[in-house]
Coordinates of C-alpha atoms and ligand atoms in Angstrom, one line a residue:
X1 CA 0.0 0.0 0.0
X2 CA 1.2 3.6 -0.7
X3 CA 0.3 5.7 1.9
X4 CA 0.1 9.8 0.5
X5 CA 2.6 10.9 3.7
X6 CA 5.2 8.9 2.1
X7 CA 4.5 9.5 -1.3
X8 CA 4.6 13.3 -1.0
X9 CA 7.5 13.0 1.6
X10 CA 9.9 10.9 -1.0
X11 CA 8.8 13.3 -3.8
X12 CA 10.0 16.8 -1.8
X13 CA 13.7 15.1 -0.4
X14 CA 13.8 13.9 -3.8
X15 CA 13.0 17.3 -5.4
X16 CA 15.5 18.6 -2.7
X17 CA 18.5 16.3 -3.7
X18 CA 17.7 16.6 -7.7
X19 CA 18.4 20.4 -7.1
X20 CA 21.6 20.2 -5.4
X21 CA 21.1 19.8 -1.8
X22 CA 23.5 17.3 0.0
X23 CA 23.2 18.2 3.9
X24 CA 20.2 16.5 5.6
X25 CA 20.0 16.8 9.5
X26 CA 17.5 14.7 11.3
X27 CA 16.1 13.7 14.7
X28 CA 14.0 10.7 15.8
X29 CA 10.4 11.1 16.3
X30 CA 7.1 10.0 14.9
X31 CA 5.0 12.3 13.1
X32 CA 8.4 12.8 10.5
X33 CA 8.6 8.9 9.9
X34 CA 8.2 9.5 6.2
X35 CA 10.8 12.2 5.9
X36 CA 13.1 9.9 7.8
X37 CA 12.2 7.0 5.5
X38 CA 13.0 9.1 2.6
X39 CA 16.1 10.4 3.7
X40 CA 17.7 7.2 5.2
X41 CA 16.7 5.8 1.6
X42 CA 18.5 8.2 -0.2
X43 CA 21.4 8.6 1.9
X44 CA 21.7 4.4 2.0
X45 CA 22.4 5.4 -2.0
X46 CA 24.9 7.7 -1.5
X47 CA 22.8 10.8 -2.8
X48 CA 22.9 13.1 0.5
X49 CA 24.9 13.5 3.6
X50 CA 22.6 12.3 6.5
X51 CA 23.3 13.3 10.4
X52 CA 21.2 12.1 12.9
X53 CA 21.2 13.4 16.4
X54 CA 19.0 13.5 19.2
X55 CA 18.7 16.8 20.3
X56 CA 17.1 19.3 18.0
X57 CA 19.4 22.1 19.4
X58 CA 22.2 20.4 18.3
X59 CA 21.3 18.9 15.4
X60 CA 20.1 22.5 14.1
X61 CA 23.7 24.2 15.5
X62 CA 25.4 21.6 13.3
X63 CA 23.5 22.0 10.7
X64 CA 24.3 25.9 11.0
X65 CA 27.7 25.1 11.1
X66 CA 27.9 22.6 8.0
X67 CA 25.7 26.0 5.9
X68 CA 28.4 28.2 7.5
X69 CA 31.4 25.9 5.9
X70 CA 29.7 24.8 2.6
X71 CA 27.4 28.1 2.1
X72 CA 24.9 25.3 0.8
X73 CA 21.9 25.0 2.6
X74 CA 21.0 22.4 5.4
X75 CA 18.1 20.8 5.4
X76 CA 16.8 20.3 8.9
X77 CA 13.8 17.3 9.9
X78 CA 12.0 17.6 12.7
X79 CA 9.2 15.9 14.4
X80 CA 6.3 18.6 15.8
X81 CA 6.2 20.0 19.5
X82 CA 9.2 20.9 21.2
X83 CA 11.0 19.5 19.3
X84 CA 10.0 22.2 16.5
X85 CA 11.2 24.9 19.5
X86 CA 14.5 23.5 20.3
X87 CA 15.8 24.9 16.7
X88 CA 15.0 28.2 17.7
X89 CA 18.5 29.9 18.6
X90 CA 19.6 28.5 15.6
X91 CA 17.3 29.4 13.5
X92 CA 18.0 33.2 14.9
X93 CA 21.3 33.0 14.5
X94 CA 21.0 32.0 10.9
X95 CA 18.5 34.9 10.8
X96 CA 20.9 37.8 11.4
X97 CA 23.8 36.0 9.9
X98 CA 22.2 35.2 6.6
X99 CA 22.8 31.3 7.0
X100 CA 21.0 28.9 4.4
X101 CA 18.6 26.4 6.4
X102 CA 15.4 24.8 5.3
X103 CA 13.6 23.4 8.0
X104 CA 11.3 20.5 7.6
X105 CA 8.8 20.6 10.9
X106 CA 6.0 17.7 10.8
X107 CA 3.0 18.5 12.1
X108 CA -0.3 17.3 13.1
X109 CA -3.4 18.5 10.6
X110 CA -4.5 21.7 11.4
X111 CA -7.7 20.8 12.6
X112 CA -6.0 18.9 15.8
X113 CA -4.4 22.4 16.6
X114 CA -5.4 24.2 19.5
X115 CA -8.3 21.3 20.8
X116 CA -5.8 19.7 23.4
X117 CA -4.4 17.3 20.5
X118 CA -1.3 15.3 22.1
X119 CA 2.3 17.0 21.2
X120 CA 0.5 19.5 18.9
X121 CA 1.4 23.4 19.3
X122 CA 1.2 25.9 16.8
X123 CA 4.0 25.8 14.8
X124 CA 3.1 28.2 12.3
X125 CA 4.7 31.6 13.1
X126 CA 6.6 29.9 16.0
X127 CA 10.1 31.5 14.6
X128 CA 8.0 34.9 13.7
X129 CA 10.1 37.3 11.7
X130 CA 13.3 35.0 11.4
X131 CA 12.5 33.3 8.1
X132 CA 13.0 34.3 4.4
X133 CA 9.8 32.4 3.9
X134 CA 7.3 29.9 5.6
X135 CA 4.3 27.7 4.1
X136 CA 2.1 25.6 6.3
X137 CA 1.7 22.6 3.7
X138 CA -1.5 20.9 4.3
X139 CA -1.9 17.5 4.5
X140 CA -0.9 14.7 1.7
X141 CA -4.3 13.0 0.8
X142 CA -5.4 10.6 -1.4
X143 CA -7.5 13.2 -3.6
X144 CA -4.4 15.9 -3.4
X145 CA -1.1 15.4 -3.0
X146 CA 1.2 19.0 -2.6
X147 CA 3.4 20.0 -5.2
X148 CA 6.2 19.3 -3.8
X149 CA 8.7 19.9 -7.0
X150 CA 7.6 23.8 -6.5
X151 CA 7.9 23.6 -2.8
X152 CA 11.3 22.3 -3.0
X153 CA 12.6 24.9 -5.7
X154 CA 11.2 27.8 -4.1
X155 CA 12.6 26.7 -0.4
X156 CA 15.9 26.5 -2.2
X157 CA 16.0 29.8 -3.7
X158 CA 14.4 31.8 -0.6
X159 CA 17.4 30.0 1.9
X160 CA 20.2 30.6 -1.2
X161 CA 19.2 34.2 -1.4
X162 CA 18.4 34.4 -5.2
X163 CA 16.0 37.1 -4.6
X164 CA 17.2 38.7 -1.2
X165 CA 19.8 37.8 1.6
X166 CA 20.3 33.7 2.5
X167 CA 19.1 32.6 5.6
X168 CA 16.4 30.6 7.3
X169 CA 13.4 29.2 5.3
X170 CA 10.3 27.0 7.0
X171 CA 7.9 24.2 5.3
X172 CA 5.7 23.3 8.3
X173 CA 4.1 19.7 7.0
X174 CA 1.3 18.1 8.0
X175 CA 0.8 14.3 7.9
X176 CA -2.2 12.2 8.9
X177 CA -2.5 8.9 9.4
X178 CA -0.7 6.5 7.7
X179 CA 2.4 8.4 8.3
X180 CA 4.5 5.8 6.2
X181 CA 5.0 2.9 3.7
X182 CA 7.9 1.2 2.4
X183 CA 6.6 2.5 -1.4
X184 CA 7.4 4.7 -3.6
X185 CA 10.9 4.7 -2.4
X186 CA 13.0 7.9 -2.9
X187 CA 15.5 6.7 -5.4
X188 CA 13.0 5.7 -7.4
X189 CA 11.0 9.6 -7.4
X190 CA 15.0 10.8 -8.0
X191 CA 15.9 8.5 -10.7
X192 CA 13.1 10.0 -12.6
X193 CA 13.8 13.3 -12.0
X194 CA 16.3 15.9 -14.1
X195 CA 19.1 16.8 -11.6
X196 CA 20.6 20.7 -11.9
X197 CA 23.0 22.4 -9.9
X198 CA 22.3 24.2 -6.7
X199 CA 20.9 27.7 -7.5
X200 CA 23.9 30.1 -6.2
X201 CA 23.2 33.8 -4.1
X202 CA 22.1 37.3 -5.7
X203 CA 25.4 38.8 -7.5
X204 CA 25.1 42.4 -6.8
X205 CA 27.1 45.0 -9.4
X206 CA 25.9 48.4 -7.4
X207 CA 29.4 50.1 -7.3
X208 CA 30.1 53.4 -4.9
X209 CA 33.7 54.9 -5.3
X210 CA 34.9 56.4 -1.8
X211 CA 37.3 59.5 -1.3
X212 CA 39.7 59.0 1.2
X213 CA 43.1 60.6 3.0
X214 CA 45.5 60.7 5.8
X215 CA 41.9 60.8 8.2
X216 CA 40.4 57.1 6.9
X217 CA 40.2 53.9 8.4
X218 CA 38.8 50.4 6.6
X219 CA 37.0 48.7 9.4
X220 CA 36.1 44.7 8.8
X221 CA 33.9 42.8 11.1
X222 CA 32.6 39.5 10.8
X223 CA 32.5 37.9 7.5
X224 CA 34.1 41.0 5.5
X225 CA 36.0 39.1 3.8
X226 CA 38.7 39.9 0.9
X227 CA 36.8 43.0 -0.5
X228 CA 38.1 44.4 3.5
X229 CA 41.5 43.8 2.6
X230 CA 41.6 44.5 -1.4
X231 CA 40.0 48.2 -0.6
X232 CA 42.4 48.9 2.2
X233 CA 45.6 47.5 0.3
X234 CA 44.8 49.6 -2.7
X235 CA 44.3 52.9 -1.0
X236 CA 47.2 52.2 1.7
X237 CA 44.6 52.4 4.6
X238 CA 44.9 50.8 8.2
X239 CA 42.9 48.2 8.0
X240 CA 41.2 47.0 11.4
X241 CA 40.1 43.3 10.8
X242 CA 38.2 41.4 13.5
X243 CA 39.8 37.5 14.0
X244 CA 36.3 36.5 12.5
X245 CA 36.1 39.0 9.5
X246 CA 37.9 37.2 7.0
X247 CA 40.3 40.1 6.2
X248 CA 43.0 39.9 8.9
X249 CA 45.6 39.5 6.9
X250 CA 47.8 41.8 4.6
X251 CA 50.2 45.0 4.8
X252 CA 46.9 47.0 6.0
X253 CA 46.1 45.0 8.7
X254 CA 46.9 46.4 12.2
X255 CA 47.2 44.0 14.9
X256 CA 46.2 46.0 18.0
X257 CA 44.2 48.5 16.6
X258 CA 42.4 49.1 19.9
X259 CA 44.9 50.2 21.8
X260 CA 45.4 52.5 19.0
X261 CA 42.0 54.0 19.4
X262 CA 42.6 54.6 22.7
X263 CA 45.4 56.9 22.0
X264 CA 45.8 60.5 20.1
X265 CA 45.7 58.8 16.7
X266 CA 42.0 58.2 17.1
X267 CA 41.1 62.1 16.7
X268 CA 43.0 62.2 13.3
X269 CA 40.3 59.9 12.0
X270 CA 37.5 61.3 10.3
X271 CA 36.0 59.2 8.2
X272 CA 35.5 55.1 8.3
X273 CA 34.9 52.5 5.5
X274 CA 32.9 49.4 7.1
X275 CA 33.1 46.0 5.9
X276 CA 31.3 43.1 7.6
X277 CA 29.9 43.0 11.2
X278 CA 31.3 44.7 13.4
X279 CA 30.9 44.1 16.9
X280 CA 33.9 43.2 19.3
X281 CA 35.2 46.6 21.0
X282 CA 33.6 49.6 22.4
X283 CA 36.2 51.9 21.0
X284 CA 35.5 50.9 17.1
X285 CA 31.5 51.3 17.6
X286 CA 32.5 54.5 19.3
X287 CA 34.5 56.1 16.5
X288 CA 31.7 54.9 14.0
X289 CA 29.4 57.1 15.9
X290 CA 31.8 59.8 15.4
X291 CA 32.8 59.9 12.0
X292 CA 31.6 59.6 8.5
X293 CA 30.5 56.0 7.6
X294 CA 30.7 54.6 4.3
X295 CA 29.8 50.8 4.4
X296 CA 29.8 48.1 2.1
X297 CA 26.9 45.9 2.2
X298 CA 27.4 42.5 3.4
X299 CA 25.7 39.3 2.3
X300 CA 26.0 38.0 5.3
X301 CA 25.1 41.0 7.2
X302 CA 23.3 43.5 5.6
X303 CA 23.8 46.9 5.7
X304 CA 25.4 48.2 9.1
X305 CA 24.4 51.0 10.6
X306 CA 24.6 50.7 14.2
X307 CA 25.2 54.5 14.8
X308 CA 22.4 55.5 12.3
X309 CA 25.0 58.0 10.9
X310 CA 25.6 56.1 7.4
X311 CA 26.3 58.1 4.4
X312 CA 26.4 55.9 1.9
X313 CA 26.5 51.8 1.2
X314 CA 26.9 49.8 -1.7
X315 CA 27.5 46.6 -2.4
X316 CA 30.7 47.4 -3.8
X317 CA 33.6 49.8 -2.8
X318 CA 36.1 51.1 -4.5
X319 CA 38.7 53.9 -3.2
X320 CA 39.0 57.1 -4.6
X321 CA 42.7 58.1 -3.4
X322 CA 45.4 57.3 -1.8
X323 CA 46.7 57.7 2.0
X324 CA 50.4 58.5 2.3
X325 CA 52.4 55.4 3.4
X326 CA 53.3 57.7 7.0
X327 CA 49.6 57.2 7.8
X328 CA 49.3 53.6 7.8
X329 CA 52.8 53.3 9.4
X330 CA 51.6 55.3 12.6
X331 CA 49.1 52.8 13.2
X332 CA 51.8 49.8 13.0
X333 CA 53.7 51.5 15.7
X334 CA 51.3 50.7 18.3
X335 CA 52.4 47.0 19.7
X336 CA 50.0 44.0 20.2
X337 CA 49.3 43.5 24.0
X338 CA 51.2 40.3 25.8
X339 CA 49.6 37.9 28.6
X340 CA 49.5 34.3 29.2
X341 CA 45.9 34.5 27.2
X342 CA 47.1 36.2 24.3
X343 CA 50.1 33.8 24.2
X344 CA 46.9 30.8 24.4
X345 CA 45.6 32.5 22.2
X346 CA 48.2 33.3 19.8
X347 CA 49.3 29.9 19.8
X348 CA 46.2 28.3 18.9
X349 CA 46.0 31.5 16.2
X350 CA 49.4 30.8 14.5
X351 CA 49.3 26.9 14.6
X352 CA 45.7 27.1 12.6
X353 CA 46.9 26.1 9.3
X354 CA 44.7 25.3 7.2
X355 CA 42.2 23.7 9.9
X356 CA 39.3 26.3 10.3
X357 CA 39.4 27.8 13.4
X358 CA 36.1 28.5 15.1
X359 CA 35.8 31.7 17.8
X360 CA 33.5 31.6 20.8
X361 CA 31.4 34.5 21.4
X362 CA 33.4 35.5 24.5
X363 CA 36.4 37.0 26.2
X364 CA 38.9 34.7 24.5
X365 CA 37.7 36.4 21.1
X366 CA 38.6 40.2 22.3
X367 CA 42.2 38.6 23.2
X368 CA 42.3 37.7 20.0
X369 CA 41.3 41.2 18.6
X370 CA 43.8 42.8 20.3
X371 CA 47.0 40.6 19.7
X372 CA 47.0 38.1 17.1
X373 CA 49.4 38.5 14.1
X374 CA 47.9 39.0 10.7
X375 CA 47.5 35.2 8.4
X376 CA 44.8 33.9 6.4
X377 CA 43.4 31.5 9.1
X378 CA 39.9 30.4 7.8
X379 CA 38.1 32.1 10.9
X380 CA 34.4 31.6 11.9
X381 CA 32.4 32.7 14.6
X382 CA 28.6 33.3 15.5
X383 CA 28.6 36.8 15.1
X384 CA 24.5 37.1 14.1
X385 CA 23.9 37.0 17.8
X386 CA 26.9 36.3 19.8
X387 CA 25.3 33.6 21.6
X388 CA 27.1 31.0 23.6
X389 CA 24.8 28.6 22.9
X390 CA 25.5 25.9 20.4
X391 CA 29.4 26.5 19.6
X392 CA 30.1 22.6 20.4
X393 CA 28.1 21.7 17.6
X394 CA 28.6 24.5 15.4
X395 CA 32.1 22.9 15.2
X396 CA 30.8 19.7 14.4
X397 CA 28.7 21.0 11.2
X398 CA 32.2 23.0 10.2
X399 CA 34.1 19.7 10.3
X400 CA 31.8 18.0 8.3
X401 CA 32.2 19.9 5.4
X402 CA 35.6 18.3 5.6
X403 CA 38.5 20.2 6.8
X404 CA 38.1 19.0 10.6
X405 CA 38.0 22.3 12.9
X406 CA 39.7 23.6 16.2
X407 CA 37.1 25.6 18.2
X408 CA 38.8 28.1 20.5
X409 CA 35.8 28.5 23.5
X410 CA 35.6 29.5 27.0
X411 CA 34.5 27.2 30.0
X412 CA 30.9 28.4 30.5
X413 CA 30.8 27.9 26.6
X414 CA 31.4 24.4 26.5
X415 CA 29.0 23.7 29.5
X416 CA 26.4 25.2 27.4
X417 CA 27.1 22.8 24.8
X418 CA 27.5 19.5 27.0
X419 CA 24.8 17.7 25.1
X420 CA 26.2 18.2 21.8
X421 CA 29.3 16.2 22.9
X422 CA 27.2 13.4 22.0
X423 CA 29.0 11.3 19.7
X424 CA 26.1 8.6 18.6
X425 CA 25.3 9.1 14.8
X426 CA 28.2 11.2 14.0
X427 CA 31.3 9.2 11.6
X428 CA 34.8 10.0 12.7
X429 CA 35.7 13.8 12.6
X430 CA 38.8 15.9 13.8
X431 CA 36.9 18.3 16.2
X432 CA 39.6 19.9 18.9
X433 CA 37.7 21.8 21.3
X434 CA 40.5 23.9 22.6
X435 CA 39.0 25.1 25.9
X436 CA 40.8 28.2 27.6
X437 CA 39.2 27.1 31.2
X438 CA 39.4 30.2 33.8
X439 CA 36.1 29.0 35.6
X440 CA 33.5 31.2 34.6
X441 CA 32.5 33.5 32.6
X442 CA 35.5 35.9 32.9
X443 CA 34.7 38.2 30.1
X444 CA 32.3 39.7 32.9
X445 CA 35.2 41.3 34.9
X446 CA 35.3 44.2 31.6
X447 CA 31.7 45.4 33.1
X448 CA 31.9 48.2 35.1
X449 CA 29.1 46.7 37.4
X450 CA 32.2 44.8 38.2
X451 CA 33.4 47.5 40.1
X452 CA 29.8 48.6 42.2
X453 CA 28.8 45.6 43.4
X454 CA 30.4 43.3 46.2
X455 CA 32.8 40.8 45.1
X456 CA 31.1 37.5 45.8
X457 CA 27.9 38.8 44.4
X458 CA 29.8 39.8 41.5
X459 CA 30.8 36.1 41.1
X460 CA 27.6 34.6 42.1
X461 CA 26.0 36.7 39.5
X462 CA 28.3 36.8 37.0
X463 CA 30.8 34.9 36.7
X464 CA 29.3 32.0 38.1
X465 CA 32.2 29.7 38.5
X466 CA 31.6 26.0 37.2
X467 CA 33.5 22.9 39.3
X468 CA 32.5 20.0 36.5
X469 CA 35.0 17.2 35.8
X470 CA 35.5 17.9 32.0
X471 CA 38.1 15.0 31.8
X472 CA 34.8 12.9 33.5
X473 CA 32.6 14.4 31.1
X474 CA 35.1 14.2 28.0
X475 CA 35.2 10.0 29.0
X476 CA 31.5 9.7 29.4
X477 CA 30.8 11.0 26.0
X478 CA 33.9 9.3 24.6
X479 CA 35.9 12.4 23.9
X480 CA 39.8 11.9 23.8
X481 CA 40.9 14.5 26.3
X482 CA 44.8 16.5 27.4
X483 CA 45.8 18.8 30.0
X484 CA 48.5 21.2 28.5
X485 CA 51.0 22.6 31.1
X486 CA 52.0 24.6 29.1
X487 CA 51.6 26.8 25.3
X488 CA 54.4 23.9 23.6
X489 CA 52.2 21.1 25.4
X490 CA 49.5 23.0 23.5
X491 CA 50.9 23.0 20.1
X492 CA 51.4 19.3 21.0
X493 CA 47.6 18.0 21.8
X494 CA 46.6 20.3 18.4
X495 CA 48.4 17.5 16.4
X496 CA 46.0 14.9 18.1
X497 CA 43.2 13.4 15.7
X498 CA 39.4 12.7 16.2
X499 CA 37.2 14.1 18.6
X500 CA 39.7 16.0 21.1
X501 CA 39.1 18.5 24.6
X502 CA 42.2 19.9 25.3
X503 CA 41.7 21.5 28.6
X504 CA 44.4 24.9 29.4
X505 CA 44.1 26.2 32.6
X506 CA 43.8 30.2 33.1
X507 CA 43.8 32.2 35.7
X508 CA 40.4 32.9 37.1
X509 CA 41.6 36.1 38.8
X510 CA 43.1 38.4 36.1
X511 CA 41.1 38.1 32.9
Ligands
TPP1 C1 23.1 31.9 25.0 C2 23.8 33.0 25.7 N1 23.6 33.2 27.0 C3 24.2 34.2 27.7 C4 25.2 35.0 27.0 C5 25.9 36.0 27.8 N2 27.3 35.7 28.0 C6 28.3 36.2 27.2 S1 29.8 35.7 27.5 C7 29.2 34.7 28.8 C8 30.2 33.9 29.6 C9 31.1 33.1 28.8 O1 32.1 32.4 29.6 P1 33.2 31.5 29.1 O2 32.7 30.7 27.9 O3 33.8 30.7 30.2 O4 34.3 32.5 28.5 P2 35.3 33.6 29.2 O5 34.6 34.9 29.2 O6 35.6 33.1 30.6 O7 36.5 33.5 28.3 C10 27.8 34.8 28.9 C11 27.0 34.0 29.8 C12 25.4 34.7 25.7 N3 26.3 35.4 24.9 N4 24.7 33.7 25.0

């Protein structure tokens, strides 16, 4: 017997795969038994790339992470209920970083919402303004089955971008009763289908040409990239490159640019060229504010404008001009800061290679802002949010696209995370979690409520000090896992294959 569920559910991963999309994500559950059938078919064939975990947050953060490395879209199955909910930081931080995900959410009909139906919530509208498109797809019956070949297409081209920016789309799918059969299979739909190649991004040409002089600045956040870098080279500019942006590399590049700005050399500047997202230091935000802002506009990140002073944007830039070499030179003068965090740091910075290196969204990133030397280390962080949530698993989507990954993260961060240490349903990857452990979320001590309020509420507050056994936690989840001693120890344990914690101890008192 063919049941419509698995009929229609065949026919849209098959419409999915005959476009170009390899990365399927999936967690158990019932109501998505046809989706599951589908995809384990197809992936049995070697057509996709299936992952299955067991929580939705971390199957959704890994999925993020395998968009982030690939720029193809993840395709995301979930059952309905919570489970639905638990993609929700993901989802926003593919949001407001423009990262491709199409999310598959089984639901019940729509006539069992709202009547006390078991594990039935509203899903539709759940993730509210984060999606580049949503359709609540009724049922598969046996008088009409959804078209599933125009569902597919236009899910693809709404997450790639074709129109607008990438980022999060949502087909919310109902299925009644009988959620499955073992026909049609889903390499047979495919083998009967045309395959094309994935539909790429929107190419923008808009071109703005930008004076500058002895009073500019190119700033690059995250994901600027090599535009950052190319503007900054040609026009002999300082070029102030977040670890993240992409562009921290180069004769422009200035290593500790912040200390810089705290300095007299910060009045000379008058006008700024932004690239990327910027969003690591006070001082740069503050001398947006105050000058003239040209930005570029970023796929990833729109248009910037955090001061609300912008005086132009395009999508491309190109400099008018030329600074005089004496400019750019001032800026080198100023030395990158030295501590037993930036030397961590530094050492996990310069032995990168060519292993991406992903950033946690906290303290350890700002010691990297301010001290590591310019290379082209393939640098990612979750900059849509800054979130701290996920980063374990972001790293595991990164090294699935096939490079392996070091993750550089903080204590608290990894706690966070704990569940996506789960290895079940994951093939061997290199993932080193390279945890700089000061217990607690030190990044806290910058806060000038650091200052006002008594010391042990301070740390009961905020840096909340954590006494877990990560060498207890690394065995249980069968993590290998080292204690450097020491930065050459470091360099050591970053040789070590497979799934790796490498725990360096940092002082807890002088962050
Ligand atoms: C999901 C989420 N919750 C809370 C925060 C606020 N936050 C920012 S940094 C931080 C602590 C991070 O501590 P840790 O990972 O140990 O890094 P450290 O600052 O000590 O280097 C927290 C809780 C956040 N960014 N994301």
């Amino acid at each position: 017997m063919i049941s419509p569920s698995q009929q229609f559910a065949a026919t849209l991963i098959a419409e999915l795969v005959s476009r170009g999309v390899r990365n399927f994500y999936i967690s158990p559950g019932a109501r998505s038994q046809a989706l599951a059938i589908a995809v384990g078919q197809l992936a049995g064939a070697g057509k996709l790339s299936l992952t299955v975990r067991l929580d939705e947050r971390s199957l959704a953060f890994t999925a993020l992470g395998r968009a982030i490395a690939t720029g193809e879209p993840s395709v995301v199955i979930t059952t309905s209920g919570t489970a639905v909910a638990n993609l929700h930081p993901a989802v926003l931080e593919a949001h407001h970083s423009s990262v491709p995900l199409i999310l598959l959410t089984a639901d019940r009909p729509s006539e069992l919402r709202g009547v006390g139906a078991n594990q039935t919530t509203n899903q539709v509208g759940i993730f509210a303004n984060c999606l580049r498109s949503f359709v609540d797809v009724p049922a598969a019956r046996p008088s009409s089955i959804p078209d599933a070949g125009s569902l597919a297409a236009n899910a693809i081209a709404n997450a790639m971008g074709t129109a607008n920016q990438a980022g999060p789309v949502q087909l919310n799918l109902q299925f009644v009763e009988p959620l499955s059969s073992s026909e049609p299979t889903a390499n047979s739909v495919l083998s009967a289908l045309e395959s094309s190649p994935l539909a790429s991004g929107a190419e923008h040409e808009e071109l703005l040409e930008i004076e500058v002089d002895d009073h500019t600045v190119v700033i690059a956040g995250a994901d600027a990239g090599t535009d950052a870098v190319r503007f900054a080279e040609k026009a002999k500019l300082p070029l102030f490159a977040e670890p993240s942006s992409g562009s921290r590399y180069g004769s422009s590049a200035i290593v500790n640019y912040q200390a810089g700005l705290l300095g007299p050399l910060a009045k000379q500047v008058r006008r700024v060229v932004v690239f990327g997202k910027p969003t690591l230091s006070r001082p740069i935000i503050a001398l947006i504010k105050n000058s003239s802002v040209y930005v570029a506009k970023s796929r990833k990140h729109g248009k910037f404008d955090v001061g609300h002073n912008t005086i132009a944007s395009a999508w491309q830039l190109e400099p008018k001009g030329l600074a005089s070499s004496s400019w750019l030179e001032s800026w080198k003068e100023t030395a990158g800061s030295s501590d037993a965090r930036s030397e961590f740091v530094a050492a996990v910075w310069d032995g990168a290679g060519s292993v991406p290196l992903l950033i946690g969204a906290s303290n350890l990133i700002r010691v990297a802002d301010s001290s590591v030397k310019p290379a082209t280390v393939r640098a990612y962080s979750n900059r849509g949010l800054s979130g701290i949530d996920g980063t374990v698993a972001t790293a595991i989507g990164i090294a699935q696209a096939g490079a392996g990954v070091r993750a550089l993260i903080g204590d608290l961060t990894l706690l966070h995370d704990i569940g996506s240490l789960n290895l079940s349903g994951l093939r061997h990857l290199n993932v080193q979690l390279i945890v700089g452990n000061d217990s607690g979320g030190q990044i806290f001590r910058k806060l000038e409520v650091a200052k006002t309020i008594q010391a042990d509420l301070f740390k009961q507050l905020f840096l909340t000090p954590q006494t877990v056994n990560i060498e207890a936690a690394a065995s249980a989840f069968g993590w290998q896992y080292v204690k450097p001693e020491s930065v050459a120890e470091l360099s050591e344990a970053m040789k070590l294959d497979g799934f790796v914690i490498i725990d360096y101890q940092l002082d807890s008192e002088n962050a």
